[in-house]
PDB file of C-alpha atoms in Angstrom:
ATOM      1  CA  MET O   7      31.948   5.937   4.303  1.00  0.00           C
ATOM      2  CA  VAL O   8      31.745   8.877   6.619  1.00  0.00           C
ATOM      3  CA  VAL O   9      34.561   9.957   8.904  1.00  0.00           C
ATOM      4  CA  LEU O  10      32.668  12.290  11.220  1.00  0.00           C
ATOM      5  CA  SER O  11      31.539  11.192  14.677  1.00  0.00           C
ATOM      6  CA  PHE O  12      28.581   8.846  14.774  1.00  0.00           C
ATOM      7  CA  GLN O  13      25.672   9.402  17.104  1.00  0.00           C
ATOM      8  CA  ALA O  14      26.289   8.188  20.632  1.00  0.00           C
ATOM      9  CA  ILE O  15      26.242   4.410  20.633  1.00  0.00           C
ATOM     10  CA  ASN O  16      27.341   1.984  23.304  1.00  0.00           C
ATOM     11  CA  PHE O  17      29.994   0.181  21.323  1.00  0.00           C
ATOM     12  CA  PRO O  18      32.300  -2.365  22.888  1.00  0.00           C
ATOM     13  CA  SER O  19      35.740  -1.102  23.833  1.00  0.00           C
ATOM     14  CA  VAL O  20      37.968  -0.245  20.880  1.00  0.00           C
ATOM     15  CA  ARG O  21      40.533  -2.698  22.209  1.00  0.00           C
ATOM     16  CA  HIS O  22      38.330  -5.447  20.765  1.00  0.00           C
ATOM     17  CA  CYS O  23      38.898  -4.122  17.247  1.00  0.00           C
ATOM     18  CA  CYS O  24      40.193  -6.965  15.127  1.00  0.00           C
ATOM     19  CA  PHE O  25      43.542  -5.514  14.152  1.00  0.00           C
ATOM     20  CA  GLN O  26      45.744  -8.557  14.256  1.00  0.00           C
ATOM     21  CA  ARG O  27      49.498  -8.936  14.201  1.00  0.00           C
ATOM     22  CA  HIS O  28      50.519 -11.241  11.413  1.00  0.00           C
ATOM     23  CA  ARG O  29      53.154 -13.871  12.017  1.00  0.00           C
ATOM     24  CA  HIS O  30      55.613 -11.799   9.967  1.00  0.00           C
ATOM     25  CA  GLY O  31      55.093  -8.847  12.295  1.00  0.00           C
ATOM     26  CA  ARG O  32      52.861  -6.734  10.050  1.00  0.00           C
ATOM     27  CA  VAL O  33      49.463  -5.553  11.228  1.00  0.00           C
ATOM     28  CA  ARG O  34      46.547  -6.949   9.217  1.00  0.00           C
ATOM     29  CA  CYS O  35      42.975  -5.694   9.367  1.00  0.00           C
ATOM     30  CA  GLY O  36      40.840  -8.689  10.249  1.00  0.00           C
ATOM     31  CA  ILE O  37      42.119 -10.881   7.410  1.00  0.00           C
ATOM     32  CA  ALA O  38      41.982 -14.536   8.409  1.00  0.00           C
ATOM     33  CA  GLU O  39      43.846 -15.788   5.356  1.00  0.00           C
ATOM     34  CA  ALA O  40      47.199 -17.461   6.080  1.00  0.00           C
ATOM     35  CA  SER O  41      48.894 -15.056   3.671  1.00  0.00           C
ATOM     36  CA  GLY O  42      47.463 -12.033   5.430  1.00  0.00           C
ATOM     37  CA  GLU O  43      46.213 -10.791   2.061  1.00  0.00           C
ATOM     38  CA  PRO O  44      42.788 -10.996   0.333  1.00  0.00           C
ATOM     39  CA  ALA O  45      42.071 -14.288  -1.408  1.00  0.00           C
ATOM     40  CA  PRO O  46      42.645 -14.518  -5.182  1.00  0.00           C
ATOM     41  CA  MET O  47      39.777 -13.760  -7.578  1.00  0.00           C
ATOM     42  CA  GLY O  48      37.213 -16.533  -7.534  1.00  0.00           C
ATOM     43  CA  GLN O  49      37.764 -17.220  -3.844  1.00  0.00           C
ATOM     44  CA  LYS O  50      36.036 -15.412  -0.984  1.00  0.00           C
ATOM     45  CA  THR O  51      38.404 -13.834   1.516  1.00  0.00           C
ATOM     46  CA  LYS O  52      38.118 -15.078   5.079  1.00  0.00           C
ATOM     47  CA  TYR O  53      37.795 -12.469   7.816  1.00  0.00           C
ATOM     48  CA  ASN O  54      37.934 -12.703  11.589  1.00  0.00           C
ATOM     49  CA  ASP O  55      35.522 -10.006  12.756  1.00  0.00           C
ATOM     50  CA  ALA O  56      35.618  -8.984  16.405  1.00  0.00           C
ATOM     51  CA  LEU O  57      32.879  -7.338  18.480  1.00  0.00           C
ATOM     52  CA  PHE O  58      33.774  -3.829  17.334  1.00  0.00           C
ATOM     53  CA  GLU O  59      33.354  -4.750  13.671  1.00  0.00           C
ATOM     54  CA  LYS O  60      30.110  -6.631  14.294  1.00  0.00           C
ATOM     55  CA  ALA O  61      28.722  -3.612  16.122  1.00  0.00           C
ATOM     56  CA  PHE O  62      29.279  -1.462  13.037  1.00  0.00           C
ATOM     57  CA  MET O  63      27.749  -4.126  10.804  1.00  0.00           C
ATOM     58  CA  THR O  64      24.702  -4.210  13.044  1.00  0.00           C
ATOM     59  CA  LEU O  65      24.425  -0.422  13.137  1.00  0.00           C
ATOM     60  CA  PHE O  66      24.439  -0.124   9.351  1.00  0.00           C
ATOM     61  CA  ALA O  67      22.183  -3.157   8.887  1.00  0.00           C
ATOM     62  CA  ARG O  68      19.583  -1.890  11.361  1.00  0.00           C
ATOM     63  CA  LYS O  69      19.491   1.509   9.704  1.00  0.00           C
ATOM     64  CA  MET O  70      19.080  -0.086   6.277  1.00  0.00           C
ATOM     65  CA  GLU O  71      16.568  -2.661   7.522  1.00  0.00           C
ATOM     66  CA  LYS O  72      13.971   0.102   7.704  1.00  0.00           C
ATOM     67  CA  PHE O  73      14.125   0.402   3.921  1.00  0.00           C
ATOM     68  CA  ALA O  74      14.510  -3.313   3.114  1.00  0.00           C
ATOM     69  CA  ARG O  75      11.754  -5.126   1.242  1.00  0.00           C
ATOM     70  CA  GLY O  76      10.529  -8.564   2.201  1.00  0.00           C
ATOM     71  CA  THR O  77      10.674  -8.944   5.963  1.00  0.00           C
ATOM     72  CA  GLY O  78      10.091  -5.489   7.403  1.00  0.00           C
ATOM     73  CA  GLU O  79      11.475  -3.973  10.585  1.00  0.00           C
ATOM     74  CA  GLU O  80      10.346  -6.641  13.060  1.00  0.00           C
ATOM     75  CA  GLU O  81      13.003  -9.131  11.991  1.00  0.00           C
ATOM     76  CA  GLY O  82      15.670  -6.483  12.546  1.00  0.00           C
ATOM     77  CA  ARG O  83      14.382  -5.787  16.038  1.00  0.00           C
ATOM     78  CA  LYS O  84      14.662  -9.448  16.987  1.00  0.00           C
ATOM     79  CA  LYS O  85      18.397  -9.457  16.341  1.00  0.00           C
ATOM     80  CA  GLY O  86      20.834  -8.395  19.033  1.00  0.00           C
ATOM     81  CA  TRP O  87      23.858  -6.186  18.555  1.00  0.00           C
ATOM     82  CA  PHE O  88      26.095  -9.067  17.620  1.00  0.00           C
ATOM     83  CA  ASP O  89      23.640 -11.262  15.719  1.00  0.00           C
ATOM     84  CA  TYR O  90      24.514  -9.636  12.404  1.00  0.00           C
ATOM     85  CA  ASP O  91      27.551 -10.743  10.456  1.00  0.00           C
ATOM     86  CA  TYR O  92      28.877  -9.374   7.172  1.00  0.00           C
ATOM     87  CA  GLU O  93      26.787 -11.758   5.082  1.00  0.00           C
ATOM     88  CA  SER O  94      23.553 -10.656   6.756  1.00  0.00           C
ATOM     89  CA  PHE O  95      24.554  -7.014   6.319  1.00  0.00           C
ATOM     90  CA  VAL O  96      25.000  -7.628   2.575  1.00  0.00           C
ATOM     91  CA  GLU O  97      21.689  -9.485   2.463  1.00  0.00           C
ATOM     92  CA  VAL O  98      19.897  -6.462   3.904  1.00  0.00           C
ATOM     93  CA  SER O  99      21.537  -4.344   1.190  1.00  0.00           C
ATOM     94  CA  LYS O 100      20.191  -6.699  -1.474  1.00  0.00           C
ATOM     95  CA  ARG O 101      16.673  -6.389  -0.111  1.00  0.00           C
ATOM     96  CA  VAL O 102      16.956  -2.588  -0.192  1.00  0.00           C
ATOM     97  CA  MET O 103      17.544  -2.847  -3.947  1.00  0.00           C
ATOM     98  CA  VAL O 104      14.322  -4.750  -4.577  1.00  0.00           C
ATOM     99  CA  GLY O 105      11.725  -2.665  -6.379  1.00  0.00           C
ATOM    100  CA  ARG O 106      13.845   0.513  -6.369  1.00  0.00           C
ATOM    101  CA  SER O 107      15.381   2.412  -9.235  1.00  0.00           C
ATOM    102  CA  ARG O 108      19.047   3.338  -9.329  1.00  0.00           C
ATOM    103  CA  LEU O 109      18.342   6.827  -7.983  1.00  0.00           C
ATOM    104  CA  GLN O 110      16.027   5.515  -5.263  1.00  0.00           C
ATOM    105  CA  GLN O 111      18.706   3.109  -4.033  1.00  0.00           C
ATOM    106  CA  GLN O 112      21.199   5.960  -3.827  1.00  0.00           C
ATOM    107  CA  GLN O 113      18.702   8.090  -1.917  1.00  0.00           C
ATOM    108  CA  VAL O 114      18.245   5.342   0.670  1.00  0.00           C
ATOM    109  CA  VAL O 115      21.991   5.208   1.305  1.00  0.00           C
ATOM    110  CA  ARG O 116      22.088   8.994   1.649  1.00  0.00           C
ATOM    111  CA  GLU O 117      19.300   8.890   4.237  1.00  0.00           C
ATOM    112  CA  VAL O 118      21.063   6.105   6.126  1.00  0.00           C
ATOM    113  CA  LEU O 119      24.325   8.074   6.224  1.00  0.00           C
ATOM    114  CA  LEU O 120      22.570  11.237   7.389  1.00  0.00           C
ATOM    115  CA  SER O 121      20.749   9.302  10.126  1.00  0.00           C
ATOM    116  CA  MET O 122      24.085   8.185  11.551  1.00  0.00           C
ATOM    117  CA  LEU O 123      25.395  11.708  12.044  1.00  0.00           C
ATOM    118  CA  PRO O 124      24.549  14.247  14.754  1.00  0.00           C
ATOM    119  CA  PRO O 125      22.507  17.321  13.745  1.00  0.00           C
ATOM    120  CA  GLY O 126      24.514  19.862  11.785  1.00  0.00           C
ATOM    121  CA  ALA O 127      27.340  17.430  11.063  1.00  0.00           C
ATOM    122  CA  PRO O 128      27.748  18.254   7.342  1.00  0.00           C
ATOM    123  CA  ALA O 129      28.102  21.981   8.083  1.00  0.00           C
ATOM    124  CA  GLN O 130      30.572  21.236  10.861  1.00  0.00           C
ATOM    125  CA  PHE O 131      32.558  18.984   8.536  1.00  0.00           C
ATOM    126  CA  ARG O 132      32.780  21.759   5.939  1.00  0.00           C
ATOM    127  CA  LYS O 133      34.284  24.079   8.570  1.00  0.00           C
ATOM    128  CA  LEU O 134      36.773  21.516   9.850  1.00  0.00           C
ATOM    129  CA  PHE O 135      37.711  20.095   6.458  1.00  0.00           C
ATOM    130  CA  PRO O 136      37.571  22.663   3.659  1.00  0.00           C
ATOM    131  CA  PRO O 137      38.559  21.222   0.265  1.00  0.00           C
ATOM    132  CA  THR O 138      42.327  21.530   0.759  1.00  0.00           C
ATOM    133  CA  LYS O 139      45.203  19.144   0.157  1.00  0.00           C
ATOM    134  CA  TRP O 140      45.549  18.634   3.912  1.00  0.00           C
ATOM    135  CA  ALA O 141      41.859  17.772   4.346  1.00  0.00           C
ATOM    136  CA  ALA O 142      41.982  15.309   1.454  1.00  0.00           C
ATOM    137  CA  GLU O 143      45.084  13.594   2.839  1.00  0.00           C
ATOM    138  CA  PHE O 144      43.680  13.525   6.375  1.00  0.00           C
ATOM    139  CA  ASN O 145      40.456  11.845   5.275  1.00  0.00           C
ATOM    140  CA  ALA O 146      42.400   9.320   3.205  1.00  0.00           C
ATOM    141  CA  ALA O 147      44.462   8.432   6.279  1.00  0.00           C
ATOM    142  CA  LEU O 148      41.304   7.970   8.378  1.00  0.00           C
ATOM    143  CA  THR O 149      39.635   5.767   5.784  1.00  0.00           C
ATOM    144  CA  VAL O 150      42.237   2.997   6.065  1.00  0.00           C
ATOM    145  CA  PRO O 151      41.748   2.076   9.763  1.00  0.00           C
ATOM    146  CA  PHE O 152      38.089   3.010  10.176  1.00  0.00           C
ATOM    147  CA  PHE O 153      36.560   1.255   7.190  1.00  0.00           C
ATOM    148  CA  HIS O 154      38.525  -1.958   6.903  1.00  0.00           C
ATOM    149  CA  TRP O 155      35.472  -3.758   8.308  1.00  0.00           C
ATOM    150  CA  LEU O 156      33.401  -2.545   5.345  1.00  0.00           C
ATOM    151  CA  VAL O 157      35.782  -2.733   2.377  1.00  0.00           C
ATOM    152  CA  GLY O 158      38.699  -4.850   3.586  1.00  0.00           C
ATOM    153  CA  PRO O 159      42.373  -3.887   3.801  1.00  0.00           C
ATOM    154  CA  SER O 160      43.513  -0.735   2.057  1.00  0.00           C
ATOM    155  CA  GLU O 161      46.452   1.620   1.975  1.00  0.00           C
ATOM    156  CA  VAL O 162      47.106   5.292   1.334  1.00  0.00           C
ATOM    157  CA  VAL O 163      48.686   5.947  -2.068  1.00  0.00           C
ATOM    158  CA  GLU O 164      50.010   9.008  -3.814  1.00  0.00           C
ATOM    159  CA  VAL O 165      47.778  10.408  -6.554  1.00  0.00           C
ATOM    160  CA  GLU O 166      47.707  13.481  -8.741  1.00  0.00           C
ATOM    161  CA  VAL O 167      44.807  15.898  -8.344  1.00  0.00           C
ATOM    162  CA  ASN O 168      44.655  18.931 -10.629  1.00  0.00           C
ATOM    163  CA  GLY O 169      48.345  18.566 -11.375  1.00  0.00           C
ATOM    164  CA  VAL O 170      49.358  18.306  -7.714  1.00  0.00           C
ATOM    165  CA  LYS O 171      50.780  15.122  -6.231  1.00  0.00           C
ATOM    166  CA  GLN O 172      49.351  14.262  -2.829  1.00  0.00           C
ATOM    167  CA  LYS O 173      48.735  11.291  -0.591  1.00  0.00           C
ATOM    168  CA  SER O 174      44.957  11.523  -0.752  1.00  0.00           C
ATOM    169  CA  GLY O 175      44.363   8.247  -2.552  1.00  0.00           C
ATOM    170  CA  VAL O 176      43.206   5.026  -0.909  1.00  0.00           C
ATOM    171  CA  LEU O 177      43.734   1.728  -2.686  1.00  0.00           C
ATOM    172  CA  ILE O 178      41.288  -0.936  -1.547  1.00  0.00           C
ATOM    173  CA  LYS O 179      42.999  -4.210  -2.370  1.00  0.00           C
ATOM    174  CA  LYS O 180      39.870  -6.327  -2.869  1.00  0.00           C
ATOM    175  CA  CYS O 181      36.605  -4.712  -1.846  1.00  0.00           C
ATOM    176  CA  ARG O 182      34.789  -6.837   0.689  1.00  0.00           C
ATOM    177  CA  TYR O 183      31.407  -5.396  -0.249  1.00  0.00           C
ATOM    178  CA  LEU O 184      31.814  -6.209  -3.943  1.00  0.00           C
ATOM    179  CA  GLU O 185      33.374  -9.572  -3.169  1.00  0.00           C
ATOM    180  CA  ASN O 186      30.460 -10.661  -0.978  1.00  0.00           C
ATOM    181  CA  SER O 187      27.670  -9.232  -3.119  1.00  0.00           C
ATOM    182  CA  GLY O 188      29.173 -10.059  -6.499  1.00  0.00           C
ATOM    183  CA  CYS O 189      26.854  -7.380  -7.840  1.00  0.00           C
ATOM    184  CA  VAL O 190      27.937  -4.464 -10.011  1.00  0.00           C
ATOM    185  CA  GLY O 191      24.690  -2.634  -9.258  1.00  0.00           C
ATOM    186  CA  MET O 192      25.199  -2.829  -5.491  1.00  0.00           C
ATOM    187  CA  CYS O 193      28.771  -1.614  -5.823  1.00  0.00           C
ATOM    188  CA  VAL O 194      27.813   1.383  -7.946  1.00  0.00           C
ATOM    189  CA  ASN O 195      24.369   2.294  -6.584  1.00  0.00           C
ATOM    190  CA  MET O 196      24.845   1.594  -2.894  1.00  0.00           C
ATOM    191  CA  CYS O 197      28.505   2.392  -2.366  1.00  0.00           C
ATOM    192  CA  LYS O 198      30.350   4.267  -5.103  1.00  0.00           C
ATOM    193  CA  ILE O 199      27.820   6.893  -6.213  1.00  0.00           C
ATOM    194  CA  PRO O 200      26.196   7.696  -2.846  1.00  0.00           C
ATOM    195  CA  THR O 201      29.573   7.888  -1.089  1.00  0.00           C
ATOM    196  CA  GLN O 202      30.970  10.169  -3.781  1.00  0.00           C
ATOM    197  CA  ASP O 203      27.863  12.363  -3.670  1.00  0.00           C
ATOM    198  CA  PHE O 204      27.827  12.491   0.115  1.00  0.00           C
ATOM    199  CA  PHE O 205      31.379  13.740   0.429  1.00  0.00           C
ATOM    200  CA  THR O 206      31.180  16.033  -2.602  1.00  0.00           C
ATOM    201  CA  ASN O 207      27.753  17.582  -2.005  1.00  0.00           C
ATOM    202  CA  GLU O 208      27.047  17.202   1.725  1.00  0.00           C
ATOM    203  CA  PHE O 209      30.579  17.585   3.086  1.00  0.00           C
ATOM    204  CA  GLY O 210      32.043  19.767   0.353  1.00  0.00           C
ATOM    205  CA  LEU O 211      35.112  17.561  -0.065  1.00  0.00           C
ATOM    206  CA  PRO O 212      35.207  16.023  -3.562  1.00  0.00           C
ATOM    207  CA  LEU O 213      35.712  12.263  -3.754  1.00  0.00           C
ATOM    208  CA  THR O 214      36.038   9.942  -6.725  1.00  0.00           C
ATOM    209  CA  MET O 215      35.840   6.159  -6.413  1.00  0.00           C
ATOM    210  CA  THR O 216      37.036   3.968  -9.270  1.00  0.00           C
ATOM    211  CA  PRO O 217      36.242   0.264  -8.849  1.00  0.00           C
ATOM    212  CA  ASN O 218      38.174  -2.287 -10.875  1.00  0.00           C
ATOM    213  CA  PHE O 219      35.722  -5.070 -11.668  1.00  0.00           C
ATOM    214  CA  GLU O 220      38.447  -7.344 -13.003  1.00  0.00           C
ATOM    215  CA  ASP O 221      40.188  -7.803  -9.643  1.00  0.00           C
ATOM    216  CA  MET O 222      37.618  -6.151  -7.300  1.00  0.00           C
ATOM    217  CA  SER O 223      40.062  -3.513  -6.143  1.00  0.00           C
ATOM    218  CA  CYS O 224      39.022   0.117  -5.882  1.00  0.00           C
ATOM    219  CA  GLU O 225      40.808   3.460  -5.785  1.00  0.00           C
ATOM    220  CA  MET O 226      39.382   6.352  -3.794  1.00  0.00           C
ATOM    221  CA  VAL O 227      40.745   9.815  -4.479  1.00  0.00           C
ATOM    222  CA  TYR O 228      39.837  12.570  -2.020  1.00  0.00           C
ATOM    223  CA  GLY O 229      39.946  16.025  -3.558  1.00  0.00           C
ATOM    224  CA  GLN O 230      39.046  14.822  -7.046  1.00  0.00           C
ATOM    225  CA  VAL O 231      35.644  15.828  -8.445  1.00  0.00           C
ATOM    226  CA  PRO O 232      33.740  12.716  -9.611  1.00  0.00           C
ATOM    227  CA  PRO O 233      32.525  12.493 -13.220  1.00  0.00           C
ATOM    228  CA  LYS O 234      28.870  12.640 -14.132  1.00  0.00           C
ATOM    229  CA  PHE O 235      27.208   9.232 -14.043  1.00  0.00           C
ATOM    230  CA  GLU O 236      26.774   9.058 -17.803  1.00  0.00           C
ATOM    231  CA  ASP O 237      30.497   9.816 -18.279  1.00  0.00           C
ATOM    232  CA  ASP O 238      31.650   7.293 -15.691  1.00  0.00           C
ATOM    233  CA  PRO O 239      32.987   3.980 -17.091  1.00  0.00           C
ATOM    234  CA  ALA O 240      31.292   2.200 -14.162  1.00  0.00           C
ATOM    235  CA  SER O 241      27.900   3.175 -15.592  1.00  0.00           C
ATOM    236  CA  MET O 242      28.494   0.875 -18.567  1.00  0.00           C
ATOM    237  CA  GLN O 243      29.750  -2.131 -16.626  1.00  0.00           C
ATOM    238  CA  PRO O 244      28.146  -5.515 -17.461  1.00  0.00           C
ATOM    239  CA  CYS O 245      27.169  -8.035 -14.786  1.00  0.00           C
ATOM    240  CA  LEU O 246      29.771 -10.172 -13.072  1.00  0.00           C
ATOM    241  CA  SER O 247      28.090 -13.336 -14.297  1.00  0.00           C
ATOM    242  CA  ASP O 248      30.548 -15.614 -12.467  1.00  0.00           C
ATOM    243  CA  PHE O 249      29.727 -14.058  -9.095  1.00  0.00           C
ATOM    244  CA  CYS O 250      26.247 -12.499  -9.173  1.00  0.00           C
ATOM    245  CA  SER O 251      23.257 -14.758  -8.524  1.00  0.00           C
ATOM    246  CA  ILE O 252      20.895 -12.445 -10.426  1.00  0.00           C
ATOM    247  CA  ALA O 253      23.263 -11.589 -13.273  1.00  0.00           C
ATOM    248  CA  LYS O 254      21.995 -11.244 -16.834  1.00  0.00           C
ATOM    249  CA  PRO O 255      24.899 -12.296 -19.060  1.00  0.00           C
ATOM    250  CA  SER O 256      22.907 -11.394 -22.168  1.00  0.00           C
ATOM    251  CA  SER O 257      22.791  -7.719 -21.140  1.00  0.00           C
ATOM    252  CA  SER O 258      25.688  -5.442 -22.138  1.00  0.00           C
ATOM    253  CA  VAL O 259      25.136  -3.359 -18.992  1.00  0.00           C
ATOM    254  CA  CYS O 260      24.100  -4.477 -15.502  1.00  0.00           C
ATOM    255  CA  PRO O 261      20.308  -3.935 -15.377  1.00  0.00           C
ATOM    256  CA  LYS O 262      20.633  -2.352 -11.926  1.00  0.00           C
ATOM    257  CA  LEU O 263      22.592   0.512 -13.474  1.00  0.00           C
ATOM    258  CA  GLN O 264      19.701   1.462 -15.688  1.00  0.00           C
ATOM    259  CA  ALA O 265      17.197   4.012 -14.379  1.00  0.00           C
TER     260      ALA O 265
END
């Protein structure tokens, strides 16, 4: 989840972005549920993606398709800009996992993120956003509108970082990526860890992501240094056997989290 400018791409007009006004007057981010909120656990949330969202899904999917096992790049080339939907984006992610270790999966995501940025972007980011309270709060504010297509609706929350209260937290109500994949390994290896590492090591702005596998919510805290993998509770998370098609209920830890 990178907030710097992407490489020049002919996206549809931003006015097509699927921000919708709910019947109660509140703006919802693409949620098609009557309540305007993510569906309860056990039910998949319905979204109404517009052209802008599908363009981002296609961009990410095409970049990841180069690393996907099974079908190769030709299938990706056959698809147009709006032929990908969220399910096909997640499917490409699953194929990237095949035959790769935990660290190799994370490296793929890093390469994909770097490929979407202009040359010198990390260094430029470090100059624009040094690790200050303001930078952390600014990036939290940007995360909510720009990444609803990827993770679903979220909101900025106040957190405490090194004893200082600041609005640099983002609470993802029910992560769309985890909800659609149902896979602990995909959540940790292809979202949480590489995103944390990218901001912390490439951009110089610490970020910690704490997924809640009981309700599929997630808290992001900009400005907070992430723990080492072996000290992170997520590293010991078992499979979500009720949601993951390749889950191993007999294992105490999701096999995809093992090296």
